[in-house]
């Protein structure tokens, strides 16, 4: 089930989604949160930090699991999702470092790493709320359009469109990693609730696919969210452009 909220622009999306998440955290201060990276959630995270600093939000018992991470990009690289999360959230709120979980794309054995991460999510009781953005090509996490999609945490080859879209975070497009670790479609759908945020005209096609596709299509990974019972979609008017309201 999709619940749609259309707002004016990026700032309003960031505020409304942060308030939505803050309400959930206040209802259950020991939630297990699945977190996303990218340009889209930066404003949301900035608002959560403001709330924390004002004293209206407490992360001390929250547990987090990140959605994805590049393979073979050192953690200290400023474009790693490890560094992104520290810069945009972790270093500014009272999360217990033991409660922060990220995949490690630099281990020698990625199979063991995938299994470790799947198991850890299970051990913590599963993800309560998964935050998602969406790629221009309809990917969620790094589940790229393909003839089949993987269920659990796995290694994936980034699509050309994704490499181009993420090149802005690197000195040149050749520096963008070609592979990443990502939660699978099953890992995402197992979350009890999902919140997806998107802004801008470049996301309108993916949002149209999410709402209007009549089939579940692995070439449009975002369509799999139609199988989930509780997805809140908060998007700006530009991203909503291709869905007639
Ligand atoms: C990235 C991430 C996704 C993110 C998406 C959109 O590559 N792997 O988790 O949701 O692509 O990114 P952005 O928010 O920068 O448009």
PDB file of N, CA, C and O and ligand atoms in Angstrom, residues 10 35-42 67-70 81 84 131-137 139-144 158 162-163 165-166 168-169 180-182 197-199 202-203, ligand 1:
ATOM      1  N   UNK A  10      12.146  20.674  -2.411  1.00  0.00           N
ATOM      2  CA  UNK A  10      13.105  19.859  -1.650  1.00  0.00           C
ATOM      3  C   UNK A  10      13.059  20.184  -0.154  1.00  0.00           C
ATOM      4  O   UNK A  10      13.066  19.268   0.692  1.00  0.00           O
ATOM      5  N   UNK A  35      18.880   3.017   6.787  1.00  0.00           N
ATOM      6  CA  UNK A  35      19.199   4.369   6.319  1.00  0.00           C
ATOM      7  C   UNK A  35      19.736   4.371   4.889  1.00  0.00           C
ATOM      8  O   UNK A  35      20.396   3.419   4.465  1.00  0.00           O
ATOM      9  N   UNK A  36      19.467   5.475   4.202  1.00  0.00           N
ATOM     10  CA  UNK A  36      19.901   5.620   2.810  1.00  0.00           C
ATOM     11  C   UNK A  36      20.872   6.784   2.685  1.00  0.00           C
ATOM     12  O   UNK A  36      20.942   7.644   3.563  1.00  0.00           O
ATOM     13  N   UNK A  37      21.585   6.803   1.568  1.00  0.00           N
ATOM     14  CA  UNK A  37      22.526   7.902   1.295  1.00  0.00           C
ATOM     15  C   UNK A  37      22.065   8.624   0.018  1.00  0.00           C
ATOM     16  O   UNK A  37      20.942   8.447  -0.417  1.00  0.00           O
ATOM     17  N   UNK A  38      22.956   9.413  -0.556  1.00  0.00           N
ATOM     18  CA  UNK A  38      22.607  10.151  -1.771  1.00  0.00           C
ATOM     19  C   UNK A  38      22.275  11.591  -1.432  1.00  0.00           C
ATOM     20  O   UNK A  38      22.240  11.984  -0.253  1.00  0.00           O
ATOM     21  N   UNK A  39      22.017  12.375  -2.468  1.00  0.00           N
ATOM     22  CA  UNK A  39      21.691  13.788  -2.253  1.00  0.00           C
ATOM     23  C   UNK A  39      20.334  13.959  -1.587  1.00  0.00           C
ATOM     24  O   UNK A  39      20.129  14.880  -0.774  1.00  0.00           O
ATOM     25  N   UNK A  40      19.387  13.079  -1.906  1.00  0.00           N
ATOM     26  CA  UNK A  40      18.008  13.263  -1.449  1.00  0.00           C
ATOM     27  C   UNK A  40      17.865  13.365   0.073  1.00  0.00           C
ATOM     28  O   UNK A  40      17.201  14.289   0.549  1.00  0.00           O
ATOM     29  N   UNK A  41      18.449  12.470   0.884  1.00  0.00           N
ATOM     30  CA  UNK A  41      18.172  12.546   2.332  1.00  0.00           C
ATOM     31  C   UNK A  41      19.032  13.554   3.111  1.00  0.00           C
ATOM     32  O   UNK A  41      18.873  13.653   4.329  1.00  0.00           O
ATOM     33  N   UNK A  42      19.909  14.302   2.429  1.00  0.00           N
ATOM     34  CA  UNK A  42      20.778  15.224   3.177  1.00  0.00           C
ATOM     35  C   UNK A  42      19.974  16.217   4.006  1.00  0.00           C
ATOM     36  O   UNK A  42      20.283  16.484   5.170  1.00  0.00           O
ATOM     37  N   UNK A  67      21.808   0.875   3.927  1.00  0.00           N
ATOM     38  CA  UNK A  67      21.252   0.137   2.794  1.00  0.00           C
ATOM     39  C   UNK A  67      22.318  -0.443   1.874  1.00  0.00           C
ATOM     40  O   UNK A  67      22.155  -1.534   1.339  1.00  0.00           O
ATOM     41  N   UNK A  68      23.385   0.318   1.683  1.00  0.00           N
ATOM     42  CA  UNK A  68      24.379  -0.101   0.697  1.00  0.00           C
ATOM     43  C   UNK A  68      25.731   0.553   0.967  1.00  0.00           C
ATOM     44  O   UNK A  68      25.834   1.457   1.793  1.00  0.00           O
ATOM     45  N   UNK A  69      26.743   0.078   0.261  1.00  0.00           N
ATOM     46  CA  UNK A  69      28.105   0.648   0.373  1.00  0.00           C
ATOM     47  C   UNK A  69      28.903   0.214  -0.849  1.00  0.00           C
ATOM     48  O   UNK A  69      28.723  -0.890  -1.365  1.00  0.00           O
ATOM     49  N   UNK A  70      29.756   1.116  -1.317  1.00  0.00           N
ATOM     50  CA  UNK A  70      30.626   0.783  -2.453  1.00  0.00           C
ATOM     51  C   UNK A  70      31.606  -0.326  -2.066  1.00  0.00           C
ATOM     52  O   UNK A  70      32.019  -0.431  -0.910  1.00  0.00           O
ATOM     53  N   UNK A  81      30.025   5.651   1.753  1.00  0.00           N
ATOM     54  CA  UNK A  81      28.784   5.872   2.498  1.00  0.00           C
ATOM     55  C   UNK A  81      29.053   5.888   4.004  1.00  0.00           C
ATOM     56  O   UNK A  81      28.300   6.488   4.767  1.00  0.00           O
ATOM     57  N   UNK A  84      29.938   9.496   4.423  1.00  0.00           N
ATOM     58  CA  UNK A  84      28.686  10.248   4.231  1.00  0.00           C
ATOM     59  C   UNK A  84      27.838  10.203   5.499  1.00  0.00           C
ATOM     60  O   UNK A  84      27.373  11.227   5.988  1.00  0.00           O
ATOM     61  N   UNK A 131      14.345   3.797   5.249  1.00  0.00           N
ATOM     62  CA  UNK A 131      14.333   5.020   4.446  1.00  0.00           C
ATOM     63  C   UNK A 131      14.930   4.702   3.082  1.00  0.00           C
ATOM     64  O   UNK A 131      15.983   4.067   2.998  1.00  0.00           O
ATOM     65  N   UNK A 132      14.269   5.168   2.026  1.00  0.00           N
ATOM     66  CA  UNK A 132      14.764   4.934   0.662  1.00  0.00           C
ATOM     67  C   UNK A 132      14.736   6.215  -0.160  1.00  0.00           C
ATOM     68  O   UNK A 132      13.823   7.044  -0.002  1.00  0.00           O
ATOM     69  N   UNK A 133      15.716   6.346  -1.056  1.00  0.00           N
ATOM     70  CA  UNK A 133      15.602   7.265  -2.179  1.00  0.00           C
ATOM     71  C   UNK A 133      15.300   6.393  -3.387  1.00  0.00           C
ATOM     72  O   UNK A 133      15.004   5.206  -3.251  1.00  0.00           O
ATOM     73  N   UNK A 134      15.400   6.977  -4.563  1.00  0.00           N
ATOM     74  CA  UNK A 134      15.241   6.154  -5.769  1.00  0.00           C
ATOM     75  C   UNK A 134      16.206   6.680  -6.830  1.00  0.00           C
ATOM     76  O   UNK A 134      16.441   7.888  -6.924  1.00  0.00           O
ATOM     77  N   UNK A 135      16.794   5.775  -7.592  1.00  0.00           N
ATOM     78  CA  UNK A 135      17.709   6.190  -8.657  1.00  0.00           C
ATOM     79  C   UNK A 135      16.926   6.695  -9.861  1.00  0.00           C
ATOM     80  O   UNK A 135      15.735   6.386 -10.012  1.00  0.00           O
ATOM     81  N   UNK A 136      17.588   7.445 -10.729  1.00  0.00           N
ATOM     82  CA  UNK A 136      16.910   7.923 -11.946  1.00  0.00           C
ATOM     83  C   UNK A 136      16.416   6.750 -12.797  1.00  0.00           C
ATOM     84  O   UNK A 136      15.414   6.859 -13.493  1.00  0.00           O
ATOM     85  N   UNK A 137      17.103   5.624 -12.703  1.00  0.00           N
ATOM     86  CA  UNK A 137      16.697   4.439 -13.477  1.00  0.00           C
ATOM     87  C   UNK A 137      15.771   3.518 -12.671  1.00  0.00           C
ATOM     88  O   UNK A 137      15.538   2.386 -13.055  1.00  0.00           O
ATOM     89  N   UNK A 139      16.283   2.381  -9.573  1.00  0.00           N
ATOM     90  CA  UNK A 139      16.900   1.450  -8.613  1.00  0.00           C
ATOM     91  C   UNK A 139      16.550   1.849  -7.175  1.00  0.00           C
ATOM     92  O   UNK A 139      16.293   3.012  -6.885  1.00  0.00           O
ATOM     93  N   UNK A 140      16.508   0.869  -6.302  1.00  0.00           N
ATOM     94  CA  UNK A 140      16.379   1.140  -4.868  1.00  0.00           C
ATOM     95  C   UNK A 140      17.554   0.438  -4.186  1.00  0.00           C
ATOM     96  O   UNK A 140      17.882  -0.693  -4.534  1.00  0.00           O
ATOM     97  N   UNK A 141      18.177   1.144  -3.216  1.00  0.00           N
ATOM     98  CA  UNK A 141      19.479   0.692  -2.758  1.00  0.00           C
ATOM     99  C   UNK A 141      20.358   0.713  -3.999  1.00  0.00           C
ATOM    100  O   UNK A 141      20.320   1.668  -4.784  1.00  0.00           O
ATOM    101  N   UNK A 142      21.104  -0.357  -4.227  1.00  0.00           N
ATOM    102  CA  UNK A 142      21.813  -0.489  -5.504  1.00  0.00           C
ATOM    103  C   UNK A 142      21.252  -1.678  -6.265  1.00  0.00           C
ATOM    104  O   UNK A 142      21.972  -2.382  -6.982  1.00  0.00           O
ATOM    105  N   UNK A 143      19.968  -1.946  -6.125  1.00  0.00           N
ATOM    106  CA  UNK A 143      19.313  -2.990  -6.925  1.00  0.00           C
ATOM    107  C   UNK A 143      19.013  -2.389  -8.286  1.00  0.00           C
ATOM    108  O   UNK A 143      18.022  -1.674  -8.469  1.00  0.00           O
ATOM    109  N   UNK A 144      19.915  -2.656  -9.222  1.00  0.00           N
ATOM    110  CA  UNK A 144      19.831  -2.051 -10.547  1.00  0.00           C
ATOM    111  C   UNK A 144      18.874  -2.848 -11.435  1.00  0.00           C
ATOM    112  O   UNK A 144      18.715  -4.063 -11.243  1.00  0.00           O
ATOM    113  N   UNK A 158      27.272  -1.663 -10.708  1.00  0.00           N
ATOM    114  CA  UNK A 158      26.497  -0.442 -10.893  1.00  0.00           C
ATOM    115  C   UNK A 158      26.155  -0.231 -12.372  1.00  0.00           C
ATOM    116  O   UNK A 158      26.986  -0.466 -13.243  1.00  0.00           O
ATOM    117  N   UNK A 162      23.801   4.961 -13.139  1.00  0.00           N
ATOM    118  CA  UNK A 162      24.118   5.205 -11.738  1.00  0.00           C
ATOM    119  C   UNK A 162      25.530   5.760 -11.600  1.00  0.00           C
ATOM    120  O   UNK A 162      25.771   6.687 -10.825  1.00  0.00           O
ATOM    121  N   UNK A 163      26.453   5.193 -12.382  1.00  0.00           N
ATOM    122  CA  UNK A 163      27.836   5.686 -12.351  1.00  0.00           C
ATOM    123  C   UNK A 163      27.848   7.162 -12.780  1.00  0.00           C
ATOM    124  O   UNK A 163      28.469   8.005 -12.130  1.00  0.00           O
ATOM    125  N   UNK A 165      25.293   9.294 -12.609  1.00  0.00           N
ATOM    126  CA  UNK A 165      24.582  10.110 -11.609  1.00  0.00           C
ATOM    127  C   UNK A 165      25.452  10.343 -10.378  1.00  0.00           C
ATOM    128  O   UNK A 165      25.408  11.419  -9.771  1.00  0.00           O
ATOM    129  N   UNK A 166      26.262   9.356 -10.000  1.00  0.00           N
ATOM    130  CA  UNK A 166      27.061   9.488  -8.774  1.00  0.00           C
ATOM    131  C   UNK A 166      28.445  10.085  -9.013  1.00  0.00           C
ATOM    132  O   UNK A 166      29.175  10.340  -8.055  1.00  0.00           O
ATOM    133  N   UNK A 168      29.201  12.954  -9.660  1.00  0.00           N
ATOM    134  CA  UNK A 168      29.326  14.280  -9.045  1.00  0.00           C
ATOM    135  C   UNK A 168      30.001  14.236  -7.671  1.00  0.00           C
ATOM    136  O   UNK A 168      30.481  15.241  -7.185  1.00  0.00           O
ATOM    137  N   UNK A 169      30.027  13.059  -7.059  1.00  0.00           N
ATOM    138  CA  UNK A 169      30.662  12.937  -5.742  1.00  0.00           C
ATOM    139  C   UNK A 169      32.154  12.572  -5.831  1.00  0.00           C
ATOM    140  O   UNK A 169      32.815  12.437  -4.815  1.00  0.00           O
ATOM    141  N   UNK A 180      29.071  -2.567  -5.795  1.00  0.00           N
ATOM    142  CA  UNK A 180      28.690  -2.200  -4.424  1.00  0.00           C
ATOM    143  C   UNK A 180      28.039  -3.398  -3.734  1.00  0.00           C
ATOM    144  O   UNK A 180      27.653  -4.372  -4.386  1.00  0.00           O
ATOM    145  N   UNK A 181      27.966  -3.277  -2.426  1.00  0.00           N
ATOM    146  CA  UNK A 181      27.158  -4.205  -1.630  1.00  0.00           C
ATOM    147  C   UNK A 181      25.811  -3.519  -1.419  1.00  0.00           C
ATOM    148  O   UNK A 181      25.770  -2.304  -1.214  1.00  0.00           O
ATOM    149  N   UNK A 182      24.745  -4.262  -1.462  1.00  0.00           N
ATOM    150  CA  UNK A 182      23.438  -3.643  -1.219  1.00  0.00           C
ATOM    151  C   UNK A 182      22.479  -4.640  -0.575  1.00  0.00           C
ATOM    152  O   UNK A 182      22.587  -5.850  -0.793  1.00  0.00           O
ATOM    153  N   UNK A 197      11.635   8.929  -0.329  1.00  0.00           N
ATOM    154  CA  UNK A 197      11.594  10.356  -0.648  1.00  0.00           C
ATOM    155  C   UNK A 197      12.262  10.587  -1.999  1.00  0.00           C
ATOM    156  O   UNK A 197      13.192   9.868  -2.374  1.00  0.00           O
ATOM    157  N   UNK A 198      11.751  11.584  -2.732  1.00  0.00           N
ATOM    158  CA  UNK A 198      12.335  11.911  -4.045  1.00  0.00           C
ATOM    159  C   UNK A 198      11.957  13.341  -4.397  1.00  0.00           C
ATOM    160  O   UNK A 198      10.889  13.821  -4.027  1.00  0.00           O
ATOM    161  N   UNK A 199      12.863  13.987  -5.115  1.00  0.00           N
ATOM    162  CA  UNK A 199      12.566  15.346  -5.572  1.00  0.00           C
ATOM    163  C   UNK A 199      13.167  15.546  -6.953  1.00  0.00           C
ATOM    164  O   UNK A 199      14.127  14.872  -7.326  1.00  0.00           O
ATOM    165  N   UNK A 202      13.994  14.852 -12.671  1.00  0.00           N
ATOM    166  CA  UNK A 202      14.740  13.665 -13.117  1.00  0.00           C
ATOM    167  C   UNK A 202      14.262  12.390 -12.419  1.00  0.00           C
ATOM    168  O   UNK A 202      14.596  11.297 -12.836  1.00  0.00           O
ATOM    169  N   UNK A 203      13.462  12.514 -11.361  1.00  0.00           N
ATOM    170  CA  UNK A 203      12.922  11.333 -10.671  1.00  0.00           C
ATOM    171  C   UNK A 203      11.472  11.035 -11.086  1.00  0.00           C
ATOM    172  O   UNK A 203      10.893  10.038 -10.641  1.00  0.00           O
TER     173      UNK A 203
HETATM  174  C1  LIG B   1      22.319   6.118  -4.875  1.00  0.00           C
HETATM  175  C2  LIG B   1      22.072   5.164  -3.691  1.00  0.00           C
HETATM  176  C3  LIG B   1      20.607   5.029  -3.409  1.00  0.00           C
HETATM  177  C4  LIG B   1      19.964   6.379  -3.592  1.00  0.00           C
HETATM  178  C5  LIG B   1      19.954   6.706  -5.058  1.00  0.00           C
HETATM  179  C6  LIG B   1      19.515   8.111  -5.373  1.00  0.00           C
HETATM  180  O1  LIG B   1      23.284   5.704  -5.734  1.00  0.00           O
HETATM  181  N1  LIG B   1      22.638   3.882  -3.784  1.00  0.00           N
HETATM  182  O2  LIG B   1      20.424   4.500  -2.111  1.00  0.00           O
HETATM  183  O3  LIG B   1      18.655   6.357  -3.121  1.00  0.00           O
HETATM  184  O4  LIG B   1      21.184   6.371  -5.661  1.00  0.00           O
HETATM  185  O5  LIG B   1      20.514   9.050  -5.123  1.00  0.00           O
HETATM  186  P1  LIG B   1      20.261  10.592  -5.006  1.00  0.00           P
HETATM  187  O6  LIG B   1      19.489  10.799  -3.758  1.00  0.00           O
HETATM  188  O7  LIG B   1      21.619  11.219  -4.940  1.00  0.00           O
HETATM  189  O8  LIG B   1      19.488  11.003  -6.221  1.00  0.00           O
END
